[in-house]
């Protein structure tokens, strides 16, 4: 169509000059199309010429421009979105690693604190050692830093003493303090939970029994905890 237009054009027609300049050869045509979407030339200069002799050519050129611009925008957007996703993953991994590192450091600090409490080196902390240790400023500040600012040392000791043997082994101390230091848990709530757990265990140990009302004579004996679950 461009060739037919050039052949039938009147002398001095500006459109012929534009077509000959930008579409004289196939490589030049490809270069013109590339420049029209990259800012090398104003695409309207070419579109204006196409409109004069062929609405089909003008429509195809407009479609090409729109398609290429949208494709480039899609590619650029995809690159930025992918970078944002990767950055988000890296940030989550960094936060996870930081949290794990802080937890490991807190456990190590608690193990060192256990040694400070265990003055006789027996591997267990008695209530006397615990109360004596809380009088030391550095230990008290370390516990407060973990959120374990308990006003009653005896209640705190009993809360940590899960098995009720009146002494704290290293696992009881470390895991108990770690649980109490979790954000959102208060010491009073944990104390109540520990007391309830101790009561249940005490009932099981003492073998508190109830007589089954459906039984005769000696009857069937069931534990209190089992019957409460039923």
GROMACS .gro file of C-alpha atoms in nm:
model
  230
    1UNK     CA    1   0.000   0.000   0.000
    2UNK     CA    2   0.283   0.239   0.076
    3UNK     CA    3   0.442   0.161  -0.261
    4UNK     CA    4   0.115   0.226  -0.443
    5UNK     CA    5   0.075   0.553  -0.259
    6UNK     CA    6   0.426   0.663  -0.354
    7UNK     CA    7   0.364   0.579  -0.720
    8UNK     CA    8   0.033   0.765  -0.730
    9UNK     CA    9   0.138   1.060  -0.517
   10UNK     CA   10   0.161   1.408  -0.658
   11UNK     CA   11   0.501   1.580  -0.679
   12UNK     CA   12   0.587   1.765  -0.358
   13UNK     CA   13   0.370   1.539  -0.142
   14UNK     CA   14   0.521   1.546   0.210
   15UNK     CA   15   0.391   1.199   0.291
   16UNK     CA   16   0.610   1.049   0.019
   17UNK     CA   17   0.916   1.205   0.178
   18UNK     CA   18   0.824   1.061   0.519
   19UNK     CA   19   0.758   0.712   0.380
   20UNK     CA   20   1.081   0.716   0.182
   21UNK     CA   21   1.271   0.835   0.487
   22UNK     CA   22   1.140   0.580   0.738
   23UNK     CA   23   1.027   0.282   0.525
   24UNK     CA   24   1.262   0.279   0.228
   25UNK     CA   25   1.405  -0.064   0.318
   26UNK     CA   26   1.307  -0.352   0.547
   27UNK     CA   27   1.584  -0.285   0.802
   28UNK     CA   28   1.487   0.082   0.807
   29UNK     CA   29   1.123  -0.012   0.860
   30UNK     CA   30   1.216  -0.230   1.158
   31UNK     CA   31   1.431   0.049   1.299
   32UNK     CA   32   1.144   0.296   1.256
   33UNK     CA   33   0.907   0.069   1.446
   34UNK     CA   34   1.162   0.034   1.727
   35UNK     CA   35   1.221   0.408   1.744
   36UNK     CA   36   0.847   0.479   1.751
   37UNK     CA   37   0.810   0.298   2.086
   38UNK     CA   38   1.143   0.401   2.237
   39UNK     CA   39   1.121   0.775   2.180
   40UNK     CA   40   1.356   0.789   1.884
   41UNK     CA   41   1.086   0.949   1.669
   42UNK     CA   42   0.739   1.085   1.729
   43UNK     CA   43   0.500   0.806   1.635
   44UNK     CA   44   0.242   1.062   1.523
   45UNK     CA   45   0.467   1.165   1.232
   46UNK     CA   46   0.425   0.815   1.088
   47UNK     CA   47   0.060   0.774   1.191
   48UNK     CA   48  -0.035   1.100   1.021
   49UNK     CA   49   0.103   0.974   0.691
   50UNK     CA   50  -0.076   0.638   0.724
   51UNK     CA   51  -0.407   0.814   0.789
   52UNK     CA   52  -0.379   1.002   0.460
   53UNK     CA   53  -0.366   0.697   0.234
   54UNK     CA   54  -0.479   0.392   0.436
   55UNK     CA   55  -0.700   0.366   0.742
   56UNK     CA   56  -0.604  -0.002   0.769
   57UNK     CA   57  -0.234   0.084   0.793
   58UNK     CA   58  -0.313   0.354   1.047
   59UNK     CA   59  -0.516   0.107   1.256
   60UNK     CA   60  -0.244  -0.159   1.244
   61UNK     CA   61   0.019   0.093   1.346
   62UNK     CA   62  -0.195   0.217   1.639
   63UNK     CA   63  -0.251  -0.144   1.749
   64UNK     CA   64   0.125  -0.208   1.730
   65UNK     CA   65   0.201   0.098   1.941
   66UNK     CA   66  -0.058   0.010   2.206
   67UNK     CA   67   0.047  -0.356   2.219
   68UNK     CA   68   0.417  -0.278   2.256
   69UNK     CA   69   0.360  -0.012   2.522
   70UNK     CA   70   0.140  -0.246   2.726
   71UNK     CA   71   0.390  -0.529   2.682
   72UNK     CA   72   0.675  -0.312   2.806
   73UNK     CA   73   0.468  -0.192   3.101
   74UNK     CA   74   0.382  -0.552   3.185
   75UNK     CA   75   0.747  -0.654   3.176
   76UNK     CA   76   0.859  -0.362   3.390
   77UNK     CA   77   0.574  -0.421   3.638
   78UNK     CA   78   0.661  -0.791   3.655
   79UNK     CA   79   1.023  -0.710   3.734
   80UNK     CA   80   0.928  -0.473   4.017
   81UNK     CA   81   0.668  -0.713   4.160
   82UNK     CA   82   0.916  -1.000   4.150
   83UNK     CA   83   1.177  -0.789   4.327
   84UNK     CA   84   0.920  -0.689   4.590
   85UNK     CA   85   0.823  -1.053   4.650
   86UNK     CA   86   1.186  -1.158   4.683
   87UNK     CA   87   1.251  -0.871   4.922
   88UNK     CA   88   0.948  -0.974   5.128
   89UNK     CA   89   1.069  -1.334   5.147
   90UNK     CA   90   1.415  -1.220   5.246
   91UNK     CA   91   1.266  -0.994   5.513
   92UNK     CA   92   1.059  -1.280   5.659
   93UNK     CA   93   1.360  -1.510   5.659
   94UNK     CA   94   1.567  -1.241   5.829
   95UNK     CA   95   1.300  -1.189   6.096
   96UNK     CA   96   1.276  -1.565   6.151
   97UNK     CA   97   1.651  -1.600   6.186
   98UNK     CA   98   1.663  -1.300   6.422
   99UNK     CA   99   1.385  -1.449   6.636
  100UNK     CA  100   1.562  -1.785   6.652
  101UNK     CA  101   1.886  -1.613   6.745
  102UNK     CA  102   1.716  -1.411   7.021
  103UNK     CA  103   1.552  -1.725   7.157
  104UNK     CA  104   1.886  -1.908   7.160
  105UNK     CA  105   2.053  -1.616   7.337
  106UNK     CA  106   1.769  -1.602   7.592
  107UNK     CA  107   1.807  -1.975   7.666
  108UNK     CA  108   2.181  -1.937   7.710
  109UNK     CA  109   2.124  -1.644   7.945
  110UNK     CA  110   1.876  -1.852   8.147
  111UNK     CA  111   2.127  -2.137   8.173
  112UNK     CA  112   2.389  -1.895   8.304
  113UNK     CA  113   2.132  -1.749   8.543
  114UNK     CA  114   2.055  -2.100   8.669
  115UNK     CA  115   2.420  -2.139   8.765
  116UNK     CA  116   2.401  -1.812   8.958
  117UNK     CA  117   2.100  -1.941   9.152
  118UNK     CA  118   2.255  -2.285   9.213
  119UNK     CA  119   2.518  -2.171   9.460
  120UNK     CA  120   2.595  -2.519   9.593
  121UNK     CA  121   2.637  -2.668   9.245
  122UNK     CA  122   2.387  -2.948   9.310
  123UNK     CA  123   2.219  -2.910   8.972
  124UNK     CA  124   1.893  -2.798   9.130
  125UNK     CA  125   1.765  -2.475   9.285
  126UNK     CA  126   1.595  -2.487   9.622
  127UNK     CA  127   1.345  -2.229   9.740
  128UNK     CA  128   1.608  -2.082   9.972
  129UNK     CA  129   1.859  -2.047   9.686
  130UNK     CA  130   1.589  -1.899   9.463
  131UNK     CA  131   1.489  -1.632   9.714
  132UNK     CA  132   1.851  -1.555   9.791
  133UNK     CA  133   1.929  -1.519   9.421
  134UNK     CA  134   1.644  -1.274   9.372
  135UNK     CA  135   1.812  -1.040   9.618
  136UNK     CA  136   2.099  -0.996   9.370
  137UNK     CA  137   2.044  -0.691   9.155
  138UNK     CA  138   2.185  -0.838   8.832
  139UNK     CA  139   1.961  -1.146   8.853
  140UNK     CA  140   1.654  -0.940   8.934
  141UNK     CA  141   1.720  -0.706   8.641
  142UNK     CA  142   1.776  -1.001   8.408
  143UNK     CA  143   1.441  -1.152   8.508
  144UNK     CA  144   1.266  -0.818   8.467
  145UNK     CA  145   1.416  -0.790   8.120
  146UNK     CA  146   1.246  -1.120   8.037
  147UNK     CA  147   0.917  -0.990   8.172
  148UNK     CA  148   0.936  -1.199   8.491
  149UNK     CA  149   0.883  -0.921   8.741
  150UNK     CA  150   0.694  -1.133   8.994
  151UNK     CA  151   0.612  -0.957   9.323
  152UNK     CA  152   0.590  -1.290   9.507
  153UNK     CA  153   0.905  -1.501   9.481
  154UNK     CA  154   0.742  -1.805   9.640
  155UNK     CA  155   0.457  -1.807   9.386
  156UNK     CA  156   0.704  -1.772   9.101
  157UNK     CA  157   0.907  -2.063   9.237
  158UNK     CA  158   0.596  -2.278   9.271
  159UNK     CA  159   0.491  -2.189   8.918
  160UNK     CA  160   0.826  -2.301   8.779
  161UNK     CA  161   0.828  -2.615   8.996
  162UNK     CA  162   0.599  -2.816   8.770
  163UNK     CA  163   0.669  -3.159   8.923
  164UNK     CA  164   0.624  -3.025   9.277
  165UNK     CA  165   0.947  -3.165   9.422
  166UNK     CA  166   1.033  -2.833   9.591
  167UNK     CA  167   1.335  -2.775   9.370
  168UNK     CA  168   1.401  -2.649   9.018
  169UNK     CA  169   1.608  -2.849   8.777
  170UNK     CA  170   1.769  -2.672   8.486
  171UNK     CA  171   1.506  -2.783   8.235
  172UNK     CA  172   1.222  -2.670   8.461
  173UNK     CA  173   1.388  -2.334   8.516
  174UNK     CA  174   1.482  -2.265   8.154
  175UNK     CA  175   1.160  -2.386   7.991
  176UNK     CA  176   0.942  -2.233   8.262
  177UNK     CA  177   1.103  -1.891   8.234
  178UNK     CA  178   1.087  -1.911   7.854
  179UNK     CA  179   0.714  -1.986   7.868
  180UNK     CA  180   0.647  -1.705   8.113
  181UNK     CA  181   0.842  -1.455   7.906
  182UNK     CA  182   0.626  -1.506   7.597
  183UNK     CA  183   0.449  -1.183   7.513
  184UNK     CA  184   0.083  -1.183   7.601
  185UNK     CA  185   0.114  -1.426   7.893
  186UNK     CA  186   0.104  -1.286   8.242
  187UNK     CA  187   0.267  -1.451   8.539
  188UNK     CA  188  -0.062  -1.462   8.731
  189UNK     CA  189  -0.228  -1.663   8.455
  190UNK     CA  190   0.065  -1.902   8.434
  191UNK     CA  191   0.059  -1.939   8.812
  192UNK     CA  192  -0.307  -2.038   8.801
  193UNK     CA  193  -0.241  -2.287   8.524
  194UNK     CA  194   0.051  -2.435   8.717
  195UNK     CA  195  -0.158  -2.463   9.033
  196UNK     CA  196  -0.439  -2.637   8.846
  197UNK     CA  197  -0.192  -2.878   8.691
  198UNK     CA  198  -0.044  -2.955   9.032
  199UNK     CA  199  -0.389  -3.019   9.180
  200UNK     CA  200  -0.474  -3.262   8.902
  201UNK     CA  201  -0.146  -3.445   8.945
  202UNK     CA  202  -0.190  -3.453   9.322
  203UNK     CA  203  -0.534  -3.608   9.284
  204UNK     CA  204  -0.393  -3.873   9.054
  205UNK     CA  205  -0.101  -3.944   9.288
  206UNK     CA  206  -0.317  -3.973   9.596
  207UNK     CA  207  -0.560  -4.189   9.403
  208UNK     CA  208  -0.871  -3.995   9.500
  209UNK     CA  209  -1.150  -4.237   9.417
  210UNK     CA  210  -1.522  -4.220   9.377
  211UNK     CA  211  -1.764  -4.504   9.405
  212UNK     CA  212  -1.961  -4.570   9.088
  213UNK     CA  213  -2.333  -4.526   9.180
  214UNK     CA  214  -2.438  -4.803   8.938
  215UNK     CA  215  -2.221  -5.062   9.109
  216UNK     CA  216  -2.331  -5.282   9.403
  217UNK     CA  217  -2.136  -5.358   9.717
  218UNK     CA  218  -1.771  -5.301   9.649
  219UNK     CA  219  -1.864  -5.138   9.324
  220UNK     CA  220  -1.647  -5.022   9.042
  221UNK     CA  221  -1.387  -4.765   9.136
  222UNK     CA  222  -1.299  -4.482   8.904
  223UNK     CA  223  -1.063  -4.192   8.943
  224UNK     CA  224  -1.188  -3.838   8.989
  225UNK     CA  225  -1.006  -3.710   8.687
  226UNK     CA  226  -1.143  -3.988   8.465
  227UNK     CA  227  -1.500  -3.934   8.582
  228UNK     CA  228  -1.474  -3.559   8.528
  229UNK     CA  229  -1.367  -3.616   8.170
  230UNK     CA  230  -1.671  -3.837   8.110
   0.00000   0.00000   0.00000
